[in-house]
Amino acid sequence: MKNRNFFADWHANHGREYPWRVSGIEPFHTLITEMLLRQTRAGGVALIWPDLIKKYGSPNALIEESSEALITFLKPLGFGVQKTDSLKLASSWILAKESGKVPSIRERLLRIPHVGQYVANATLSFAFGKRIEIVDTNVLRLFSRYFGLKLKPDIRRAPEAWKIARKLLPRSKGTVRVHNYGILDFTADICKPIGPKCGICPLSRKCSFYRELTYER
Ligand code: SF4
């Protein structure tokens, strides 16, 4: 992973297209999208995304909607009352403490109920174009395999992973957003949880997991 633009290049050549990845997306839309993406597949979110933004594209719209209607709307993603509550609580907080606007400061994002390190950093990177790393469970898996590390599966308890992700960021601020998309794309398409495509992986030469695999044969 010496080439700092590896994941940005990966995104340019193999990136997945989603409606929330176009430029000019409102920070609130990015925030609620990332909150949903934490526990479900992107393809499912893509199906409901246009309606999500049309109906619930502001903190006011989300808190004014009944919980029952929101649960019904999010049901296709497998979400229930917990996710509905988290979206409503985050919206209430933004209205009460942030004058209805998603803050662009990490500490303030982390104060929003149900916004953790991944969602905060993803919002800063994707909505505000900040030079900041992202780590989710897929990124943890990639780092564990590639560097041969025994990382805890909880991103809050894997400081090493955040350090690596920080180090891998491209120098140019303008490339960080696509770099972060690229790392997510790469872990979804190549370094998958089950059946990683090591045979066609451009990182295999220096990957600890692959080396062990081929050594055992
Ligand atoms: Fe992942 Fe396999 Fe590539 Fe290593 S070689 S990074 S385990 S896909």
PDB file of C-alpha atoms and ligand atoms in Angstrom:
ATOM      1  CA  MET A   1       0.000   0.000   0.000  1.00  0.00           C
ATOM      2  CA  LYS A   2       2.896   2.289  -0.654  1.00  0.00           C
ATOM      3  CA  ASN A   3       1.069   4.105  -3.415  1.00  0.00           C
ATOM      4  CA  ARG A   4      -0.999   6.652  -1.500  1.00  0.00           C
ATOM      5  CA  ASN A   5      -3.333   7.027  -4.445  1.00  0.00           C
ATOM      6  CA  PHE A   6      -4.051   3.296  -4.733  1.00  0.00           C
ATOM      7  CA  PHE A   7      -7.590   3.502  -3.353  1.00  0.00           C
ATOM      8  CA  ALA A   8      -8.406   6.745  -5.160  1.00  0.00           C
ATOM      9  CA  ASP A   9      -7.291   5.070  -8.399  1.00  0.00           C
ATOM     10  CA  TRP A  10      -9.310   2.009  -7.488  1.00  0.00           C
ATOM     11  CA  HIS A  11     -12.379   4.165  -7.091  1.00  0.00           C
ATOM     12  CA  ALA A  12     -11.732   5.914 -10.405  1.00  0.00           C
ATOM     13  CA  ASN A  13     -11.529   2.580 -12.236  1.00  0.00           C
ATOM     14  CA  HIS A  14     -13.851   0.290 -10.274  1.00  0.00           C
ATOM     15  CA  GLY A  15     -15.861   2.577  -7.990  1.00  0.00           C
ATOM     16  CA  ARG A  16     -19.463   1.856  -7.173  1.00  0.00           C
ATOM     17  CA  GLU A  17     -21.972   4.550  -8.075  1.00  0.00           C
ATOM     18  CA  TYR A  18     -24.534   5.561  -5.506  1.00  0.00           C
ATOM     19  CA  PRO A  19     -26.883   8.541  -5.511  1.00  0.00           C
ATOM     20  CA  TRP A  20     -25.323   9.894  -2.279  1.00  0.00           C
ATOM     21  CA  ARG A  21     -21.877   9.941  -3.838  1.00  0.00           C
ATOM     22  CA  VAL A  22     -22.524  12.767  -6.275  1.00  0.00           C
ATOM     23  CA  SER A  23     -21.046  16.113  -5.320  1.00  0.00           C
ATOM     24  CA  GLY A  24     -23.118  18.789  -3.614  1.00  0.00           C
ATOM     25  CA  ILE A  25     -24.999  16.460  -1.280  1.00  0.00           C
ATOM     26  CA  GLU A  26     -26.277  18.233   1.834  1.00  0.00           C
ATOM     27  CA  PRO A  27     -24.428  17.275   5.014  1.00  0.00           C
ATOM     28  CA  PHE A  28     -27.663  16.160   6.681  1.00  0.00           C
ATOM     29  CA  HIS A  29     -28.304  13.767   3.797  1.00  0.00           C
ATOM     30  CA  THR A  30     -24.796  12.370   4.124  1.00  0.00           C
ATOM     31  CA  LEU A  31     -25.208  11.978   7.877  1.00  0.00           C
ATOM     32  CA  ILE A  32     -28.484  10.041   7.756  1.00  0.00           C
ATOM     33  CA  THR A  33     -27.225   7.936   4.836  1.00  0.00           C
ATOM     34  CA  GLU A  34     -24.076   6.969   6.735  1.00  0.00           C
ATOM     35  CA  MET A  35     -26.164   6.187   9.827  1.00  0.00           C
ATOM     36  CA  LEU A  36     -28.203   3.764   7.723  1.00  0.00           C
ATOM     37  CA  LEU A  37     -25.187   2.284   5.943  1.00  0.00           C
ATOM     38  CA  ARG A  38     -23.629   1.235   9.257  1.00  0.00           C
ATOM     39  CA  GLN A  39     -25.851  -1.818   9.516  1.00  0.00           C
ATOM     40  CA  THR A  40     -27.160  -2.667   6.104  1.00  0.00           C
ATOM     41  CA  ARG A  41     -26.136  -3.165   2.510  1.00  0.00           C
ATOM     42  CA  ALA A  42     -25.582  -0.151   0.304  1.00  0.00           C
ATOM     43  CA  GLY A  43     -27.694  -1.653  -2.484  1.00  0.00           C
ATOM     44  CA  GLY A  44     -30.735  -1.687  -0.214  1.00  0.00           C
ATOM     45  CA  VAL A  45     -30.216   1.912   0.873  1.00  0.00           C
ATOM     46  CA  ALA A  46     -29.852   2.942  -2.776  1.00  0.00           C
ATOM     47  CA  LEU A  47     -33.346   1.602  -3.519  1.00  0.00           C
ATOM     48  CA  ILE A  48     -35.067   3.767  -0.917  1.00  0.00           C
ATOM     49  CA  TRP A  49     -32.656   6.732  -1.035  1.00  0.00           C
ATOM     50  CA  PRO A  50     -34.564   9.026  -3.435  1.00  0.00           C
ATOM     51  CA  ASP A  51     -37.725   8.688  -1.310  1.00  0.00           C
ATOM     52  CA  LEU A  52     -35.743   8.990   1.905  1.00  0.00           C
ATOM     53  CA  ILE A  53     -34.360  12.346   0.852  1.00  0.00           C
ATOM     54  CA  LYS A  54     -37.648  13.559  -0.604  1.00  0.00           C
ATOM     55  CA  LYS A  55     -39.655  12.669   2.507  1.00  0.00           C
ATOM     56  CA  TYR A  56     -37.119  12.942   5.317  1.00  0.00           C
ATOM     57  CA  GLY A  57     -34.399  15.180   3.963  1.00  0.00           C
ATOM     58  CA  SER A  58     -34.394  17.571   6.914  1.00  0.00           C
ATOM     59  CA  PRO A  59     -34.238  17.180  10.712  1.00  0.00           C
ATOM     60  CA  ASN A  60     -37.707  18.737  10.950  1.00  0.00           C
ATOM     61  CA  ALA A  61     -39.239  16.260   8.532  1.00  0.00           C
ATOM     62  CA  LEU A  62     -37.776  13.363  10.486  1.00  0.00           C
ATOM     63  CA  ILE A  63     -38.962  14.444  13.900  1.00  0.00           C
ATOM     64  CA  GLU A  64     -42.414  15.393  12.633  1.00  0.00           C
ATOM     65  CA  GLU A  65     -42.991  11.969  11.084  1.00  0.00           C
ATOM     66  CA  SER A  66     -44.675   9.353  13.252  1.00  0.00           C
ATOM     67  CA  SER A  67     -42.458   6.518  14.463  1.00  0.00           C
ATOM     68  CA  GLU A  68     -44.864   3.990  12.935  1.00  0.00           C
ATOM     69  CA  ALA A  69     -44.622   5.539   9.460  1.00  0.00           C
ATOM     70  CA  LEU A  70     -40.844   5.736   9.703  1.00  0.00           C
ATOM     71  CA  ILE A  71     -40.586   2.129  10.826  1.00  0.00           C
ATOM     72  CA  THR A  72     -42.720   1.074   7.857  1.00  0.00           C
ATOM     73  CA  PHE A  73     -40.520   3.117   5.513  1.00  0.00           C
ATOM     74  CA  LEU A  74     -37.278   1.592   6.827  1.00  0.00           C
ATOM     75  CA  LYS A  75     -38.610  -1.950   7.105  1.00  0.00           C
ATOM     76  CA  PRO A  76     -37.222  -3.071   3.707  1.00  0.00           C
ATOM     77  CA  LEU A  77     -33.735  -2.431   5.128  1.00  0.00           C
ATOM     78  CA  GLY A  78     -34.444  -4.656   8.104  1.00  0.00           C
ATOM     79  CA  PHE A  79     -34.578  -1.771  10.559  1.00  0.00           C
ATOM     80  CA  GLY A  80     -37.045  -1.372  13.366  1.00  0.00           C
ATOM     81  CA  VAL A  81     -37.704   0.908  16.271  1.00  0.00           C
ATOM     82  CA  GLN A  82     -34.043   1.289  17.282  1.00  0.00           C
ATOM     83  CA  LYS A  83     -32.930   2.855  14.005  1.00  0.00           C
ATOM     84  CA  THR A  84     -36.048   5.003  13.814  1.00  0.00           C
ATOM     85  CA  ASP A  85     -35.330   6.332  17.300  1.00  0.00           C
ATOM     86  CA  SER A  86     -31.685   6.991  16.465  1.00  0.00           C
ATOM     87  CA  LEU A  87     -32.606   9.077  13.395  1.00  0.00           C
ATOM     88  CA  LYS A  88     -35.184  11.024  15.382  1.00  0.00           C
ATOM     89  CA  LEU A  89     -32.844  11.622  18.327  1.00  0.00           C
ATOM     90  CA  ALA A  90     -30.023  12.779  16.058  1.00  0.00           C
ATOM     91  CA  SER A  91     -32.433  15.132  14.261  1.00  0.00           C
ATOM     92  CA  SER A  92     -33.754  16.565  17.530  1.00  0.00           C
ATOM     93  CA  TRP A  93     -30.204  17.193  18.729  1.00  0.00           C
ATOM     94  CA  ILE A  94     -29.225  18.944  15.507  1.00  0.00           C
ATOM     95  CA  LEU A  95     -32.281  21.176  15.756  1.00  0.00           C
ATOM     96  CA  ALA A  96     -31.844  21.936  19.442  1.00  0.00           C
ATOM     97  CA  LYS A  97     -28.053  22.276  19.698  1.00  0.00           C
ATOM     98  CA  GLU A  98     -26.839  23.012  16.190  1.00  0.00           C
ATOM     99  CA  SER A  99     -29.542  25.332  14.850  1.00  0.00           C
ATOM    100  CA  GLY A 100     -30.655  22.653  12.437  1.00  0.00           C
ATOM    101  CA  LYS A 101     -27.300  22.373  10.660  1.00  0.00           C
ATOM    102  CA  VAL A 102     -24.882  19.435  10.738  1.00  0.00           C
ATOM    103  CA  PRO A 103     -21.646  20.712  12.301  1.00  0.00           C
ATOM    104  CA  SER A 104     -18.342  20.336  10.472  1.00  0.00           C
ATOM    105  CA  ILE A 105     -16.353  19.863  13.684  1.00  0.00           C
ATOM    106  CA  ARG A 106     -15.646  16.294  14.785  1.00  0.00           C
ATOM    107  CA  GLU A 107     -16.168  16.817  18.523  1.00  0.00           C
ATOM    108  CA  ARG A 108     -19.581  18.351  17.889  1.00  0.00           C
ATOM    109  CA  LEU A 109     -20.566  15.601  15.464  1.00  0.00           C
ATOM    110  CA  LEU A 110     -19.634  13.004  18.075  1.00  0.00           C
ATOM    111  CA  ARG A 111     -21.999  14.645  20.564  1.00  0.00           C
ATOM    112  CA  ILE A 112     -24.978  13.900  18.303  1.00  0.00           C
ATOM    113  CA  PRO A 113     -26.807  10.827  19.645  1.00  0.00           C
ATOM    114  CA  HIS A 114     -25.973   7.649  17.711  1.00  0.00           C
ATOM    115  CA  VAL A 115     -23.147   9.272  15.757  1.00  0.00           C
ATOM    116  CA  GLY A 116     -19.940   7.335  16.325  1.00  0.00           C
ATOM    117  CA  GLN A 117     -16.421   7.650  14.984  1.00  0.00           C
ATOM    118  CA  TYR A 118     -17.169   6.152  11.590  1.00  0.00           C
ATOM    119  CA  VAL A 119     -20.273   8.253  10.870  1.00  0.00           C
ATOM    120  CA  ALA A 120     -18.585  11.421  12.146  1.00  0.00           C
ATOM    121  CA  ASN A 121     -15.489  10.929   9.992  1.00  0.00           C
ATOM    122  CA  ALA A 122     -17.458   9.788   6.945  1.00  0.00           C
ATOM    123  CA  THR A 123     -19.605  12.932   7.196  1.00  0.00           C
ATOM    124  CA  LEU A 124     -16.531  15.139   7.491  1.00  0.00           C
ATOM    125  CA  SER A 125     -14.869  13.451   4.529  1.00  0.00           C
ATOM    126  CA  PHE A 126     -17.829  13.003   2.186  1.00  0.00           C
ATOM    127  CA  ALA A 127     -19.917  16.069   2.991  1.00  0.00           C
ATOM    128  CA  PHE A 128     -17.297  18.601   4.025  1.00  0.00           C
ATOM    129  CA  GLY A 129     -14.281  17.374   2.033  1.00  0.00           C
ATOM    130  CA  LYS A 130     -12.050  17.202   5.139  1.00  0.00           C
ATOM    131  CA  ARG A 131      -8.770  15.316   5.055  1.00  0.00           C
ATOM    132  CA  ILE A 132      -9.809  12.624   7.494  1.00  0.00           C
ATOM    133  CA  GLU A 133      -9.604   8.839   7.660  1.00  0.00           C
ATOM    134  CA  ILE A 134     -12.471   6.375   7.896  1.00  0.00           C
ATOM    135  CA  VAL A 135     -12.452   2.929   9.475  1.00  0.00           C
ATOM    136  CA  ASP A 136     -15.379   0.546   9.504  1.00  0.00           C
ATOM    137  CA  THR A 137     -15.459  -3.208  10.045  1.00  0.00           C
ATOM    138  CA  ASN A 138     -14.579  -3.803   6.374  1.00  0.00           C
ATOM    139  CA  VAL A 139     -11.529  -1.580   6.599  1.00  0.00           C
ATOM    140  CA  LEU A 140     -10.550  -3.374   9.814  1.00  0.00           C
ATOM    141  CA  ARG A 141     -10.725  -6.673   7.990  1.00  0.00           C
ATOM    142  CA  LEU A 142      -8.530  -5.440   5.135  1.00  0.00           C
ATOM    143  CA  PHE A 143      -5.879  -4.088   7.520  1.00  0.00           C
ATOM    144  CA  SER A 144      -5.964  -7.229   9.657  1.00  0.00           C
ATOM    145  CA  ARG A 145      -5.386  -9.413   6.632  1.00  0.00           C
ATOM    146  CA  TYR A 146      -2.922  -7.262   4.748  1.00  0.00           C
ATOM    147  CA  PHE A 147      -0.727  -6.307   7.688  1.00  0.00           C
ATOM    148  CA  GLY A 148      -1.224  -9.595   9.541  1.00  0.00           C
ATOM    149  CA  LEU A 149      -2.605  -7.840  12.616  1.00  0.00           C
ATOM    150  CA  LYS A 150      -4.909  -9.183  15.250  1.00  0.00           C
ATOM    151  CA  LEU A 151      -7.186  -6.168  15.409  1.00  0.00           C
ATOM    152  CA  LYS A 152     -10.200  -6.132  17.689  1.00  0.00           C
ATOM    153  CA  PRO A 153     -13.386  -6.319  15.595  1.00  0.00           C
ATOM    154  CA  ASP A 154     -14.712  -3.166  17.283  1.00  0.00           C
ATOM    155  CA  ILE A 155     -13.523   0.036  15.587  1.00  0.00           C
ATOM    156  CA  ARG A 156     -13.569   1.867  18.940  1.00  0.00           C
ATOM    157  CA  ARG A 157     -11.009  -0.573  20.283  1.00  0.00           C
ATOM    158  CA  ALA A 158      -8.665  -0.669  17.310  1.00  0.00           C
ATOM    159  CA  PRO A 159      -6.538   2.500  17.518  1.00  0.00           C
ATOM    160  CA  GLU A 160      -3.896   0.877  15.312  1.00  0.00           C
ATOM    161  CA  ALA A 161      -6.353   0.697  12.432  1.00  0.00           C
ATOM    162  CA  TRP A 162      -7.123   4.417  12.707  1.00  0.00           C
ATOM    163  CA  LYS A 163      -3.406   5.160  12.699  1.00  0.00           C
ATOM    164  CA  ILE A 164      -2.879   3.093   9.559  1.00  0.00           C
ATOM    165  CA  ALA A 165      -5.870   4.703   7.850  1.00  0.00           C
ATOM    166  CA  ARG A 166      -4.498   8.138   8.741  1.00  0.00           C
ATOM    167  CA  LYS A 167      -1.097   7.255   7.306  1.00  0.00           C
ATOM    168  CA  LEU A 168      -2.628   6.002   4.067  1.00  0.00           C
ATOM    169  CA  LEU A 169      -4.484   9.241   3.314  1.00  0.00           C
ATOM    170  CA  PRO A 170      -3.374  10.899   0.090  1.00  0.00           C
ATOM    171  CA  ARG A 171      -1.480  14.121   0.601  1.00  0.00           C
ATOM    172  CA  SER A 172      -3.848  16.112  -1.574  1.00  0.00           C
ATOM    173  CA  LYS A 173      -7.011  17.082   0.324  1.00  0.00           C
ATOM    174  CA  GLY A 174      -8.973  16.966  -2.927  1.00  0.00           C
ATOM    175  CA  THR A 175      -8.273  13.242  -3.337  1.00  0.00           C
ATOM    176  CA  VAL A 176      -9.267  12.108   0.156  1.00  0.00           C
ATOM    177  CA  ARG A 177     -12.982  11.769  -0.533  1.00  0.00           C
ATOM    178  CA  VAL A 178     -12.426   9.412  -3.484  1.00  0.00           C
ATOM    179  CA  HIS A 179      -9.675   7.593  -1.575  1.00  0.00           C
ATOM    180  CA  ASN A 180     -12.182   6.861   1.204  1.00  0.00           C
ATOM    181  CA  TYR A 181     -14.807   5.722  -1.304  1.00  0.00           C
ATOM    182  CA  GLY A 182     -12.123   3.567  -2.916  1.00  0.00           C
ATOM    183  CA  ILE A 183     -11.192   1.770   0.287  1.00  0.00           C
ATOM    184  CA  LEU A 184     -14.875   0.989   0.920  1.00  0.00           C
ATOM    185  CA  ASP A 185     -15.287  -0.231  -2.670  1.00  0.00           C
ATOM    186  CA  PHE A 186     -12.159  -2.349  -2.486  1.00  0.00           C
ATOM    187  CA  THR A 187     -13.236  -4.078   0.715  1.00  0.00           C
ATOM    188  CA  ALA A 188     -16.723  -4.688  -0.699  1.00  0.00           C
ATOM    189  CA  ASP A 189     -15.586  -6.084  -4.044  1.00  0.00           C
ATOM    190  CA  ILE A 190     -12.158  -7.675  -3.512  1.00  0.00           C
ATOM    191  CA  CYS A 191     -11.212  -8.123   0.138  1.00  0.00           C
ATOM    192  CA  LYS A 192     -14.673  -9.439   0.967  1.00  0.00           C
ATOM    193  CA  PRO A 193     -15.565 -10.989   4.317  1.00  0.00           C
ATOM    194  CA  ILE A 194     -16.104 -14.404   2.773  1.00  0.00           C
ATOM    195  CA  GLY A 195     -14.187 -15.548  -0.287  1.00  0.00           C
ATOM    196  CA  PRO A 196     -11.735 -12.658  -0.750  1.00  0.00           C
ATOM    197  CA  LYS A 197     -10.617 -12.447  -4.364  1.00  0.00           C
ATOM    198  CA  CYS A 198      -6.916 -12.873  -3.562  1.00  0.00           C
ATOM    199  CA  GLY A 199      -6.212 -14.404  -6.982  1.00  0.00           C
ATOM    200  CA  ILE A 200      -6.960 -11.131  -8.747  1.00  0.00           C
ATOM    201  CA  CYS A 201      -6.055  -8.767  -5.925  1.00  0.00           C
ATOM    202  CA  PRO A 202      -3.422  -6.172  -6.843  1.00  0.00           C
ATOM    203  CA  LEU A 203      -2.295  -6.089  -3.183  1.00  0.00           C
ATOM    204  CA  SER A 204      -1.656  -9.824  -2.908  1.00  0.00           C
ATOM    205  CA  ARG A 205       2.130  -9.651  -3.342  1.00  0.00           C
ATOM    206  CA  LYS A 206       2.586  -7.947  -0.001  1.00  0.00           C
ATOM    207  CA  CYS A 207      -0.466  -9.238   1.792  1.00  0.00           C
ATOM    208  CA  SER A 208       0.238 -11.324   4.936  1.00  0.00           C
ATOM    209  CA  PHE A 209      -3.009 -13.239   4.631  1.00  0.00           C
ATOM    210  CA  TYR A 210      -2.261 -14.230   1.028  1.00  0.00           C
ATOM    211  CA  ARG A 211       1.319 -15.152   1.846  1.00  0.00           C
ATOM    212  CA  GLU A 212       0.154 -17.465   4.598  1.00  0.00           C
ATOM    213  CA  LEU A 213      -2.440 -18.943   2.298  1.00  0.00           C
ATOM    214  CA  THR A 214       0.074 -19.742  -0.421  1.00  0.00           C
ATOM    215  CA  TYR A 215       2.705 -20.896   2.111  1.00  0.00           C
ATOM    216  CA  GLU A 216       0.277 -23.453   3.517  1.00  0.00           C
ATOM    217  CA  ARG A 217      -0.359 -24.995   0.098  1.00  0.00           C
TER     218      ARG A 217
HETATM  219 FE1  SF4 B   1      -7.552  -9.121   0.831  1.00  0.00          FE
HETATM  220 FE2  SF4 B   1      -6.674 -11.309  -0.406  1.00  0.00          FE
HETATM  221 FE3  SF4 B   1      -6.080  -8.892  -1.352  1.00  0.00          FE
HETATM  222 FE4  SF4 B   1      -4.989  -9.763   0.893  1.00  0.00          FE
HETATM  223  S1  SF4 B   1      -4.696 -10.621  -1.144  1.00  0.00           S
HETATM  224  S2  SF4 B   1      -5.824  -7.734   0.520  1.00  0.00           S
HETATM  225  S3  SF4 B   1      -6.667 -10.941   1.788  1.00  0.00           S
HETATM  226  S4  SF4 B   1      -8.126  -9.828  -1.232  1.00  0.00           S
END
